[in-house]
mmCIF file of C-alpha atoms in Angstrom:
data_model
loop_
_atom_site.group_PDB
_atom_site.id
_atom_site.type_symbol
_atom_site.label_atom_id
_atom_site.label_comp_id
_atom_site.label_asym_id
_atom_site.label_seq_id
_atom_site.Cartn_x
_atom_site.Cartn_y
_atom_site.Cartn_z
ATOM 1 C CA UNK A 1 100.903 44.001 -66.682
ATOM 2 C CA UNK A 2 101.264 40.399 -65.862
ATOM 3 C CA UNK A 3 103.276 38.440 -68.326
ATOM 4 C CA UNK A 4 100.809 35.625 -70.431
ATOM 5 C CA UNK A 5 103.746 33.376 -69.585
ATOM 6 C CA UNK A 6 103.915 33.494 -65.725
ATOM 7 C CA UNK A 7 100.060 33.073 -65.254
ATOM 8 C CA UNK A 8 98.899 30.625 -63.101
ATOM 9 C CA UNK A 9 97.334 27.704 -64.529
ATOM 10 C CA UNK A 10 93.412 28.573 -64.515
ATOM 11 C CA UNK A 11 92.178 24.980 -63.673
ATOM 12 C CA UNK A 12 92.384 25.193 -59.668
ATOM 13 C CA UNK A 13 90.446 27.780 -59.484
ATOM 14 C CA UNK A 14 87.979 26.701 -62.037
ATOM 15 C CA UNK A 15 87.566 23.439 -60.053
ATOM 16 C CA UNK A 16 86.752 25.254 -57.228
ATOM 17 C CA UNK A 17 84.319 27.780 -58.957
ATOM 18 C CA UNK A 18 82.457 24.450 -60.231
ATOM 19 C CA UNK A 19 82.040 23.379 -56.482
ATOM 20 C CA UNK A 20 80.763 26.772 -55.414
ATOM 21 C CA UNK A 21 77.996 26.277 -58.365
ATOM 22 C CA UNK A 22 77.912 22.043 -57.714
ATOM 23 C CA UNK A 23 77.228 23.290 -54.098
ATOM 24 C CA UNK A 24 74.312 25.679 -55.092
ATOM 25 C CA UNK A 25 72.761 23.017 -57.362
ATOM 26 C CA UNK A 26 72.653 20.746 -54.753
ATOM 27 C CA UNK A 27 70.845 22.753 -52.208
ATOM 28 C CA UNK A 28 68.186 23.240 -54.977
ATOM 29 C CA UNK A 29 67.701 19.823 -55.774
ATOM 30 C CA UNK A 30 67.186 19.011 -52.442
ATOM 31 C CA UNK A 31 65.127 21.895 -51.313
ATOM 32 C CA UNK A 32 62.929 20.699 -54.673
ATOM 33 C CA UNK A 33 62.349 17.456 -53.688
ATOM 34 C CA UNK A 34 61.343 18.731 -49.956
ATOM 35 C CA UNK A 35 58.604 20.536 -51.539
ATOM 36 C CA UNK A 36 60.506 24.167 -50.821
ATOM 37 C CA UNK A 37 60.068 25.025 -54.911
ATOM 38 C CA UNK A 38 56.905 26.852 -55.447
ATOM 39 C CA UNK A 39 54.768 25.445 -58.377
ATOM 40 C CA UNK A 40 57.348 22.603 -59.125
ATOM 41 C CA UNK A 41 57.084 20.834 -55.821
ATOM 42 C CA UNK A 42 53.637 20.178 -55.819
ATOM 43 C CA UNK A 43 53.565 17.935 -58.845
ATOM 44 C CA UNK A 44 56.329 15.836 -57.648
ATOM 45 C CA UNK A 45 55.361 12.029 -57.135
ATOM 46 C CA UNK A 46 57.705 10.404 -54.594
ATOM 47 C CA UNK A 47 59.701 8.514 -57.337
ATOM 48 C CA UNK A 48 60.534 12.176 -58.695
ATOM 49 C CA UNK A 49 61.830 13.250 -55.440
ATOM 50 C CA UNK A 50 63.920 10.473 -54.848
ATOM 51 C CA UNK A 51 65.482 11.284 -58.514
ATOM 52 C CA UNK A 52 66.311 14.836 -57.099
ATOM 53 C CA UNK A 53 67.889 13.496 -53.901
ATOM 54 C CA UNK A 54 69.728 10.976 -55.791
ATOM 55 C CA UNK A 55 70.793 14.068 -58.260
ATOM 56 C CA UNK A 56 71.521 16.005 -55.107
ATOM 57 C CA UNK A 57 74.163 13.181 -54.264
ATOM 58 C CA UNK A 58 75.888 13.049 -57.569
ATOM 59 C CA UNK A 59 76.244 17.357 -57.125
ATOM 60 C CA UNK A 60 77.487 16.688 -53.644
ATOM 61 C CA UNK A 61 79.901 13.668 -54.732
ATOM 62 C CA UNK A 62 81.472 15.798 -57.462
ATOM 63 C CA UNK A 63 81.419 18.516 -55.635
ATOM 64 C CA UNK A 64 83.320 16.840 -52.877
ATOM 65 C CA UNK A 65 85.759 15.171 -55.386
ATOM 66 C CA UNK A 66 87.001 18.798 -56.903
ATOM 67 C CA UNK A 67 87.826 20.107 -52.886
ATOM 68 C CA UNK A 68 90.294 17.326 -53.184
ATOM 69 C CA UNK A 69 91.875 18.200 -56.932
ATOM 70 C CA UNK A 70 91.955 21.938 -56.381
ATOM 71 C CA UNK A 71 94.478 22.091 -54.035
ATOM 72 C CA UNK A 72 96.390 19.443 -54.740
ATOM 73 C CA UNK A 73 96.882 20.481 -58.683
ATOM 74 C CA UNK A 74 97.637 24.486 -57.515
ATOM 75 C CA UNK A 75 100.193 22.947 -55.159
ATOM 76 C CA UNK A 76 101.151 20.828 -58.153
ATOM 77 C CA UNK A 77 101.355 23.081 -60.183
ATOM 78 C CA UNK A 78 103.004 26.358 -58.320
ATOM 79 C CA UNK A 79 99.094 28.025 -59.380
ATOM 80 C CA UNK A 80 97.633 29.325 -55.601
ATOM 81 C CA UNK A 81 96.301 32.322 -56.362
ATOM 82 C CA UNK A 82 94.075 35.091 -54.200
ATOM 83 C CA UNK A 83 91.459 34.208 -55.874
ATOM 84 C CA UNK A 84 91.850 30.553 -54.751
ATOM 85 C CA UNK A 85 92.075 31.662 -51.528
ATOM 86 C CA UNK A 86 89.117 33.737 -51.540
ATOM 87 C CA UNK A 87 87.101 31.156 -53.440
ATOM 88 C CA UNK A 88 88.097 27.971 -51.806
ATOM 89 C CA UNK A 89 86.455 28.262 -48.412
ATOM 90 C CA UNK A 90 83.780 29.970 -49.585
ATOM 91 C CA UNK A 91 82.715 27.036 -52.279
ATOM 92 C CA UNK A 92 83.087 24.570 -49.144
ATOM 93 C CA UNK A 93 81.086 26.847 -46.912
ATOM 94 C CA UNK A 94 78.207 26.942 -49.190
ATOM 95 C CA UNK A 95 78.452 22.896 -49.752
ATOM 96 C CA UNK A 96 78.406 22.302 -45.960
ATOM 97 C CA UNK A 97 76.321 24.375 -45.389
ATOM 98 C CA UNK A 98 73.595 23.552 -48.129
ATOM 99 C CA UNK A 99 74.216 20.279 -47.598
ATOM 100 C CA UNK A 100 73.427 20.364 -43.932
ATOM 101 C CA UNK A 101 70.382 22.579 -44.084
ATOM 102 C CA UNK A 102 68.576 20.344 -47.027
ATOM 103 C CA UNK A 103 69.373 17.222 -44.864
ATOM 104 C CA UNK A 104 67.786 18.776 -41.680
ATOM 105 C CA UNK A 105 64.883 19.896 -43.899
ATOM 106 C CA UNK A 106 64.423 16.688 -45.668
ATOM 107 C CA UNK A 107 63.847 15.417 -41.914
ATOM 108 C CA UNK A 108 66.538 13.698 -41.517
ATOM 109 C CA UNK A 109 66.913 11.493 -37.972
ATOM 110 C CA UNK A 110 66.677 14.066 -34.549
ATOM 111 C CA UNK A 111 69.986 12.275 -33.398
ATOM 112 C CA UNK A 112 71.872 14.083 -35.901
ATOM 113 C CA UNK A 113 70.162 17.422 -35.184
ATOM 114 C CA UNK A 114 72.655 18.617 -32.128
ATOM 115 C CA UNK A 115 76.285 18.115 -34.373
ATOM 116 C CA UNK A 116 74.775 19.371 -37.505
ATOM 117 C CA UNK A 117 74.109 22.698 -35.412
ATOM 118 C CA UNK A 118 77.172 22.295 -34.336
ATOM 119 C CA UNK A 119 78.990 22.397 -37.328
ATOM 120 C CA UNK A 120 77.358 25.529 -38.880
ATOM 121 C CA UNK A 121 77.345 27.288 -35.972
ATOM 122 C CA UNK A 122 81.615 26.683 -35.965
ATOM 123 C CA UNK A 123 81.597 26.855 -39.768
ATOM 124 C CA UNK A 124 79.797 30.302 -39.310
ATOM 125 C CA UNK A 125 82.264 31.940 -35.934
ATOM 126 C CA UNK A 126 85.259 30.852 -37.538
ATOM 127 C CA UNK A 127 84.146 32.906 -40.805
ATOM 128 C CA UNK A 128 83.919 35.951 -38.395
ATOM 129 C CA UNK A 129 86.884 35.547 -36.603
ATOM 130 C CA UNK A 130 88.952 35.395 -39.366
ATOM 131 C CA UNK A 131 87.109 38.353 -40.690
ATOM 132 C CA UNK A 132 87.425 40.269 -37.569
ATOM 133 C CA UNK A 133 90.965 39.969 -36.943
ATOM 134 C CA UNK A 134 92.235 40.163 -40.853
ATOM 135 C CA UNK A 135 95.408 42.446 -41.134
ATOM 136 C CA UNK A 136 96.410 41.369 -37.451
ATOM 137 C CA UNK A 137 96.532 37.362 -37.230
ATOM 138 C CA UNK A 138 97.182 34.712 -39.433
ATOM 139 C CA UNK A 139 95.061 31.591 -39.149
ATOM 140 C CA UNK A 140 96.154 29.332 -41.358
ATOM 141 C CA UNK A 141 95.052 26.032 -41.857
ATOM 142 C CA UNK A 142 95.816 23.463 -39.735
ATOM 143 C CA UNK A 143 95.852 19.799 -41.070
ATOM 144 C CA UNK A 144 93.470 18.716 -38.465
ATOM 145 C CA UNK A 145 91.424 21.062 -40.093
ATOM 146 C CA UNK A 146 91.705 19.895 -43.569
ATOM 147 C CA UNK A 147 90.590 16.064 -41.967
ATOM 148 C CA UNK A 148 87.867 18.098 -40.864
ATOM 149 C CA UNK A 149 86.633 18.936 -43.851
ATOM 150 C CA UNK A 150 87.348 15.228 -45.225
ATOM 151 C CA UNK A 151 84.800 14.237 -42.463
ATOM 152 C CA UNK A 152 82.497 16.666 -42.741
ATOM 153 C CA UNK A 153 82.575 15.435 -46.245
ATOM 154 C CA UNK A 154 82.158 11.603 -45.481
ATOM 155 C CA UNK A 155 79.582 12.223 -42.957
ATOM 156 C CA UNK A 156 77.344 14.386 -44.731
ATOM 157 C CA UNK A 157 77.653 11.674 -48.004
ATOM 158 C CA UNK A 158 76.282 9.233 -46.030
ATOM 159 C CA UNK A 159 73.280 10.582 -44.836
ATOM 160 C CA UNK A 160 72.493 12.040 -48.617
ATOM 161 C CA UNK A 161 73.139 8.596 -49.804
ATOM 162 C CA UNK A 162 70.788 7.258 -47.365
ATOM 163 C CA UNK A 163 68.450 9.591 -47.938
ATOM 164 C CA UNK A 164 68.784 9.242 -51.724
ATOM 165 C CA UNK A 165 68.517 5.569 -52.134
ATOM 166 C CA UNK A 166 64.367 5.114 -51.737
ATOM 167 C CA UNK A 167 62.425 2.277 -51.296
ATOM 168 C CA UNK A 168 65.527 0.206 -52.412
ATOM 169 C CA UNK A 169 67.574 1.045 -48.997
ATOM 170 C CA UNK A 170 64.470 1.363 -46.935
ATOM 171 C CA UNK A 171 63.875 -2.141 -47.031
ATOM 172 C CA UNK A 172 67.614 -3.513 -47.481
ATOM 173 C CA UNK A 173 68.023 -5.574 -43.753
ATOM 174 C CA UNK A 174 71.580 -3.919 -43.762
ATOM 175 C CA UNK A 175 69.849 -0.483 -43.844
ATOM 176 C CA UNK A 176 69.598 0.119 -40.107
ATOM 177 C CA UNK A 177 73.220 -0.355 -39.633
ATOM 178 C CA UNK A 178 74.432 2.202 -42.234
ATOM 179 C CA UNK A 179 72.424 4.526 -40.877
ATOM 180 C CA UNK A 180 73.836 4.467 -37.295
ATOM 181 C CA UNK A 181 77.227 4.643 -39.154
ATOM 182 C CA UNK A 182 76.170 7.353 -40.908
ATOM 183 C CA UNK A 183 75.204 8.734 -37.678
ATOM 184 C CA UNK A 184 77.903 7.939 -35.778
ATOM 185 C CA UNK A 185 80.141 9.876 -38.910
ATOM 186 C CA UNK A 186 78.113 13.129 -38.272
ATOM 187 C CA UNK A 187 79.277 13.246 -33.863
ATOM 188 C CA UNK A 188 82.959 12.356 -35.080
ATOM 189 C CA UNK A 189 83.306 15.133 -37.700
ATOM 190 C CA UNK A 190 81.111 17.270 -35.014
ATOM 191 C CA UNK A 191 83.690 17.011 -32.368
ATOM 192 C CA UNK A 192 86.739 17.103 -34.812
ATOM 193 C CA UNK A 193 84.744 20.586 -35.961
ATOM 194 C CA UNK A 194 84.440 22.091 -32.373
ATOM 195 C CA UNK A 195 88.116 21.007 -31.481
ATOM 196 C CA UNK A 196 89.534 22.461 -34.912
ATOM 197 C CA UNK A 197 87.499 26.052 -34.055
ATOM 198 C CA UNK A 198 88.322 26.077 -30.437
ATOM 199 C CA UNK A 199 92.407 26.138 -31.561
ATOM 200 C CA UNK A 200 91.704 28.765 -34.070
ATOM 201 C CA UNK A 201 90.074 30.716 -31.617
ATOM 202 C CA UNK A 202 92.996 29.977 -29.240
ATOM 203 C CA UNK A 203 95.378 31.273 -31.590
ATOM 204 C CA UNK A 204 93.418 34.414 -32.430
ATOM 205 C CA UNK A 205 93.194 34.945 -28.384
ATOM 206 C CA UNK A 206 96.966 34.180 -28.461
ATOM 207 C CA UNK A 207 97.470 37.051 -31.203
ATOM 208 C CA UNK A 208 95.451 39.903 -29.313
ATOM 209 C CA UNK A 209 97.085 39.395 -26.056
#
């Protein structure tokens, strides 16, 4: 039995269970306000949906902010845990992922279309290499993977925020431009994401040899 004094501290992993959930909620404001609710969505005027994309970015935002907090207070505090480890790509998975797949829904620009793909179709191989060769390899990590996921995390913020500001960015003269950034955000965390699964794969190839 585990002494009540040696426990880690709960809050990592609590932070992390509230992005798994943040990450949900987000997908289903944004699938709402794309009309994928049944009943719901057809009574939605466009300021409504607006209000759920701009709720959508809030989830995403806070959901972002905790990726950053859980680690850095287990490390902090001597609290990793399994069940951080477990949890913790798994609550990003399902943010990235969500994210993505409500933007692409939502019908957001075809230039972005190609490194979205890109990025869940990494986000997805990675999951089932490390699967696959569990008990035989150890992929940690890297820290160009952790700026990965700070990209990832920039790029997809700035197309919800785009998509979440209305009639109000629409017609802003700047709006153009921050939308190309936003654009140019997705390519860069793209490429950063194919890099970052080509060396895992490297290392797993590596390992089996």
């Amino acid at each position: 039995m585990t002494d009540p004094a040696h426990r880690p501290n709960p809050i990592p992993n609590l932070l992390t269970a509230m992005r798994l959930v943040a990450g949900v909620i987000m997908f289903l404001l944004l699938a709402g306000a794309m009309g994928g609710v049944p009943l719901l969505s057809a009574y939605l005027t466009p300021e409504d949906q607006f209000a759920l994309y701009r709720a959508a970015f809030v989830f995403f935002v806070l959901a972002a902010v905790t990726d950053f907090f859980d680690g850095f207070l287990a490390r902090r505090w001597h609290a990793e845990s399994r069940w951080g480890a477990i949890l913790d790509p798994i609550a990003d998975k399902i943010l990235v992922a969500g994210a993505v797949v409500g933007l692409l829904a939502s019908g957001t620009g075809a230039d972005v279309v190609i490194p979205f793909g890109v990025i869940l179709f990494r986000e997805f191989a990675v999951s089932a290499l490390r699967e696959t060769t569990a008990g035989r390899i150890e992929l940690k990590v890297t820290t160009l993977a952790k700026w990965k996921t700070t990209l990832q995390m920039l790029a997809i913020g700035a197309q919800l925020l785009g998509l979440a500001g209305g009639e109000t960015f629409i017609e802003a003269p700047w709006m153009p431009a921050f939308m190309t950034f936003a654009d140019v955000l997705v390519w860069i965390a793209a490429l950063v994401t194919l890099w970052t699964g080509w060396q895992y794969f490297a290392k797993a190839r590596e390992g089996l040899n």
